[in-house]
PDB file of C-alpha atoms in Angstrom:
ATOM      1  CA  MET A  29       0.076   0.055   0.299  1.00 65.00           C
ATOM      2  CA  GLU A  30       0.569   3.631  -0.532  1.00 76.00           C
ATOM      3  CA  SER A  31       1.954   6.003   2.111  1.00 78.00           C
ATOM      4  CA  PRO A  32      -0.362   8.979   2.976  1.00 79.00           C
ATOM      5  CA  ALA A  33       2.090  11.387   1.767  1.00 81.00           C
ATOM      6  CA  ALA A  34       2.516  10.064  -1.812  1.00 83.00           C
ATOM      7  CA  ARG A  35      -1.362   9.814  -1.436  1.00 87.00           C
ATOM      8  CA  LEU A  36      -1.745  13.425  -0.806  1.00 88.00           C
ATOM      9  CA  GLU A  37       1.028  13.908  -3.755  1.00 90.00           C
ATOM     10  CA  ARG A  38      -1.694  13.147  -5.669  1.00 92.00           C
ATOM     11  CA  VAL A  39      -4.351  15.033  -4.759  1.00 94.00           C
ATOM     12  CA  LEU A  40      -2.282  18.379  -4.384  1.00 94.00           C
ATOM     13  CA  LEU A  41      -1.294  17.719  -8.014  1.00 94.00           C
ATOM     14  CA  GLY A  42      -4.960  17.145  -9.128  1.00 95.00           C
ATOM     15  CA  VAL A  43      -5.635  20.573  -7.151  1.00 94.00           C
ATOM     16  CA  VAL A  44      -2.629  22.201  -8.802  1.00 95.00           C
ATOM     17  CA  ILE A  45      -4.651  21.134 -12.027  1.00 95.00           C
ATOM     18  CA  ALA A  46      -7.400  22.933 -11.111  1.00 93.00           C
ATOM     19  CA  LEU A  47      -5.697  25.702  -9.972  1.00 91.00           C
ATOM     20  CA  VAL A  48      -3.789  26.396 -13.391  1.00 91.00           C
ATOM     21  CA  PHE A  49      -7.250  26.272 -15.292  1.00 91.00           C
ATOM     22  CA  LEU A  50      -9.412  27.847 -13.080  1.00 87.00           C
ATOM     23  CA  THR A  51      -5.725  30.871 -13.818  1.00 84.00           C
ATOM     24  CA  SER A  52      -5.921  30.218 -17.506  1.00 85.00           C
ATOM     25  CA  ILE A  53      -9.405  31.345 -17.128  1.00 84.00           C
ATOM     26  CA  SER A  54      -9.582  34.035 -15.468  1.00 81.00           C
ATOM     27  CA  ILE A  55      -6.397  35.579 -17.741  1.00 79.00           C
ATOM     28  CA  SER A  56      -8.727  34.986 -20.949  1.00 78.00           C
ATOM     29  CA  ASP A  57     -11.877  36.797 -18.855  1.00 76.00           C
ATOM     30  CA  GLY A  58      -9.676  39.413 -18.176  1.00 73.00           C
ATOM     31  CA  ALA A  59      -9.825  39.204 -14.672  1.00 71.00           C
ATOM     32  CA  LEU A  60      -6.558  38.762 -14.002  1.00 70.00           C
ATOM     33  CA  ILE A  61      -4.277  40.678 -16.252  1.00 69.00           C
ATOM     34  CA  ILE A  62      -0.298  40.165 -16.099  1.00 66.00           C
ATOM     35  CA  PHE A  63       1.634  41.978 -19.176  1.00 61.00           C
ATOM     36  CA  ASN A  64      -0.324  45.592 -19.224  1.00 64.00           C
ATOM     37  CA  ASP A  65      -0.548  48.639 -17.528  1.00 61.00           C
ATOM     38  CA  ASP A  66      -4.117  48.987 -17.332  1.00 59.00           C
ATOM     39  CA  THR A  67      -6.258  47.305 -14.465  1.00 54.00           C
ATOM     40  CA  THR A  68      -9.149  48.885 -14.594  1.00 54.00           C
ATOM     41  CA  MET A  69     -10.718  45.381 -15.393  1.00 54.00           C
ATOM     42  CA  GLU A  70      -8.436  43.527 -13.029  1.00 59.00           C
ATOM     43  CA  ASP A  71      -9.979  41.397  -9.676  1.00 63.00           C
ATOM     44  CA  SER A  72      -8.009  41.116  -6.964  1.00 68.00           C
ATOM     45  CA  TRP A  73      -9.133  38.047  -5.596  1.00 73.00           C
ATOM     46  CA  ALA A  74      -8.285  36.627  -9.337  1.00 72.00           C
ATOM     47  CA  MET A  75      -4.449  36.761  -7.768  1.00 78.00           C
ATOM     48  CA  VAL A  76      -5.943  34.054  -4.821  1.00 81.00           C
ATOM     49  CA  PHE A  77      -5.245  30.994  -8.084  1.00 82.00           C
ATOM     50  CA  PRO A  78      -2.147  31.740  -8.989  1.00 85.00           C
ATOM     51  CA  ILE A  79      -0.613  31.882  -5.926  1.00 89.00           C
ATOM     52  CA  LEU A  80      -2.225  28.925  -3.922  1.00 92.00           C
ATOM     53  CA  CYS A  81      -0.836  27.273  -7.228  1.00 92.00           C
ATOM     54  CA  ILE A  82       2.706  28.276  -6.233  1.00 93.00           C
ATOM     55  CA  ILE A  83       2.059  27.346  -2.280  1.00 94.00           C
ATOM     56  CA  ILE A  84       1.165  23.716  -3.747  1.00 93.00           C
ATOM     57  CA  ILE A  85       3.380  22.895  -5.532  1.00 94.00           C
ATOM     58  CA  ILE A  86       6.262  23.988  -3.215  1.00 93.00           C
ATOM     59  CA  LEU A  87       4.587  21.751  -0.696  1.00 90.00           C
ATOM     60  CA  VAL A  88       4.464  18.849  -3.893  1.00 91.00           C
ATOM     61  CA  LEU A  89       7.879  19.294  -4.448  1.00 90.00           C
ATOM     62  CA  SER A  90       9.135  18.904  -0.975  1.00 87.00           C
ATOM     63  CA  LEU A  91       7.454  15.959  -0.309  1.00 85.00           C
ATOM     64  CA  ARG A  92       8.769  14.359  -3.428  1.00 85.00           C
ATOM     65  CA  ARG A  93      12.299  16.090  -2.164  1.00 83.00           C
ATOM     66  CA  ALA A  94      11.856  13.991   1.338  1.00 79.00           C
ATOM     67  CA  ALA A  95      11.292  10.695  -0.321  1.00 74.00           C
ATOM     68  CA  GLY A  96      14.400   9.437   0.363  1.00 72.00           C
ATOM     69  CA  ARG A  97      15.500  10.962   4.002  1.00 72.00           C
ATOM     70  CA  GLU A  98      14.647   8.660   7.290  1.00 73.00           C
ATOM     71  CA  TYR A  99      11.201   8.886   8.832  1.00 70.00           C
ATOM     72  CA  GLY A 100      11.398  11.602  11.092  1.00 71.00           C
ATOM     73  CA  SER A 101      14.314  14.356   9.951  1.00 72.00           C
ATOM     74  CA  PHE A 102      11.648  15.864   7.666  1.00 76.00           C
ATOM     75  CA  PHE A 103       9.722  18.872   8.664  1.00 76.00           C
ATOM     76  CA  LEU A 104       6.703  17.610   7.541  1.00 75.00           C
ATOM     77  CA  ASP A 105       6.728  14.554   8.962  1.00 74.00           C
ATOM     78  CA  SER A 106       4.914  15.227  11.640  1.00 74.00           C
ATOM     79  CA  TRP A 107       1.810  16.130   9.481  1.00 79.00           C
ATOM     80  CA  ILE A 108       2.197  13.643   6.712  1.00 78.00           C
ATOM     81  CA  SER A 109       3.862  10.523   7.113  1.00 75.00           C
ATOM     82  CA  ARG A 110       5.953   8.918   4.413  1.00 76.00           C
ATOM     83  CA  GLU A 111       6.007   5.230   5.602  1.00 76.00           C
ATOM     84  CA  ASP A 112       4.052   2.455   4.210  1.00 77.00           C
ATOM     85  CA  GLU A 113       1.252   1.354   6.262  1.00 77.00           C
ATOM     86  CA  GLU A 114       3.621  -1.991   7.248  1.00 81.00           C
ATOM     87  CA  GLU A 115       5.990  -0.081   8.801  1.00 79.00           C
ATOM     88  CA  MET A 116       3.829   2.524  10.114  1.00 78.00           C
ATOM     89  CA  ILE A 117       1.616  -0.541  11.672  1.00 82.00           C
ATOM     90  CA  SER A 118       5.112  -1.906  13.340  1.00 87.00           C
ATOM     91  CA  ARG A 119       6.611   1.120  14.398  1.00 81.00           C
ATOM     92  CA  LEU A 120       3.311   2.397  16.105  1.00 82.00           C
ATOM     93  CA  ARG A 121       2.939  -1.370  17.909  1.00 86.00           C
ATOM     94  CA  LYS A 122       6.690  -1.194  19.205  1.00 86.00           C
ATOM     95  CA  GLU A 123       5.810   2.670  20.404  1.00 80.00           C
ATOM     96  CA  GLN A 124       2.260   1.390  22.226  1.00 79.00           C
ATOM     97  CA  SER A 125       4.487  -1.649  23.680  1.00 78.00           C
ATOM     98  CA  GLU A 126       6.667   0.734  25.567  1.00 74.00           C
ATOM     99  CA  THR A 127       4.212   2.914  26.376  1.00 69.00           C
ATOM    100  CA  SER A 128       1.767   0.086  27.822  1.00 65.00           C
ATOM    101  CA  VAL A 129       0.517   0.577  31.696  1.00 61.00           C
ATOM    102  CA  ASP A 130       2.891  -2.132  32.802  1.00 61.00           C
ATOM    103  CA  ASN A 131       5.802  -0.670  32.087  1.00 60.00           C
ATOM    104  CA  MET A 132       4.549   2.560  34.022  1.00 61.00           C
ATOM    105  CA  GLY A 133       4.439   1.051  37.158  1.00 63.00           C
ATOM    106  CA  GLY A 134       8.336  -0.134  36.199  1.00 69.00           C
ATOM    107  CA  ALA A 135       9.082   3.872  35.626  1.00 69.00           C
ATOM    108  CA  TRP A 136       7.004   5.391  39.092  1.00 72.00           C
ATOM    109  CA  ALA A 137       9.047   3.286  41.349  1.00 75.00           C
ATOM    110  CA  GLU A 138      12.016   4.346  39.580  1.00 78.00           C
ATOM    111  CA  LEU A 139      11.002   8.314  40.169  1.00 81.00           C
ATOM    112  CA  GLU A 140      10.170   7.496  43.197  1.00 81.00           C
ATOM    113  CA  LYS A 141      13.180   6.203  44.391  1.00 80.00           C
ATOM    114  CA  VAL A 142      14.824   9.131  42.603  1.00 83.00           C
ATOM    115  CA  HIS A 143      13.167  11.709  44.387  1.00 83.00           C
ATOM    116  CA  LEU A 144      13.699   9.461  47.780  1.00 82.00           C
ATOM    117  CA  GLU A 145      17.536   9.565  47.349  1.00 82.00           C
ATOM    118  CA  ARG A 146      17.069  13.209  46.842  1.00 81.00           C
ATOM    119  CA  SER A 147      15.490  14.031  50.007  1.00 78.00           C
ATOM    120  CA  LEU A 148      17.478  11.568  51.882  1.00 76.00           C
ATOM    121  CA  GLU A 149      20.883  13.786  50.483  1.00 74.00           C
ATOM    122  CA  GLU A 150      19.316  16.504  51.356  1.00 68.00           C
ATOM    123  CA  GLU A 151      18.826  15.846  54.924  1.00 59.00           C
TER     124      GLU A 151
END
């Protein structure tokens, strides 16, 4: 199965195609004027399409650039997982076993021990 980042990349590319189409329509309609100084027909909201398109293209390029890196080293890894589903399931089960309630008692006892040692050192 694909990673969520690969799925998101595909969806974002579809959005980019739609935004490019909307930008071309706004240019042909006269709502977005690029090469002329006469801005009487220009609509200020028409710039939203190319700006969003540029932002999404930067996001897609950053996702593609991070494809070969180790998981956790990229700034978007906390939001968008680049792991395959099998790797993600094994990592989550490992984290779940590390933080289980059974291990909490031992950690609590260690904390109590450290606290008692510090209080005895102070006396």
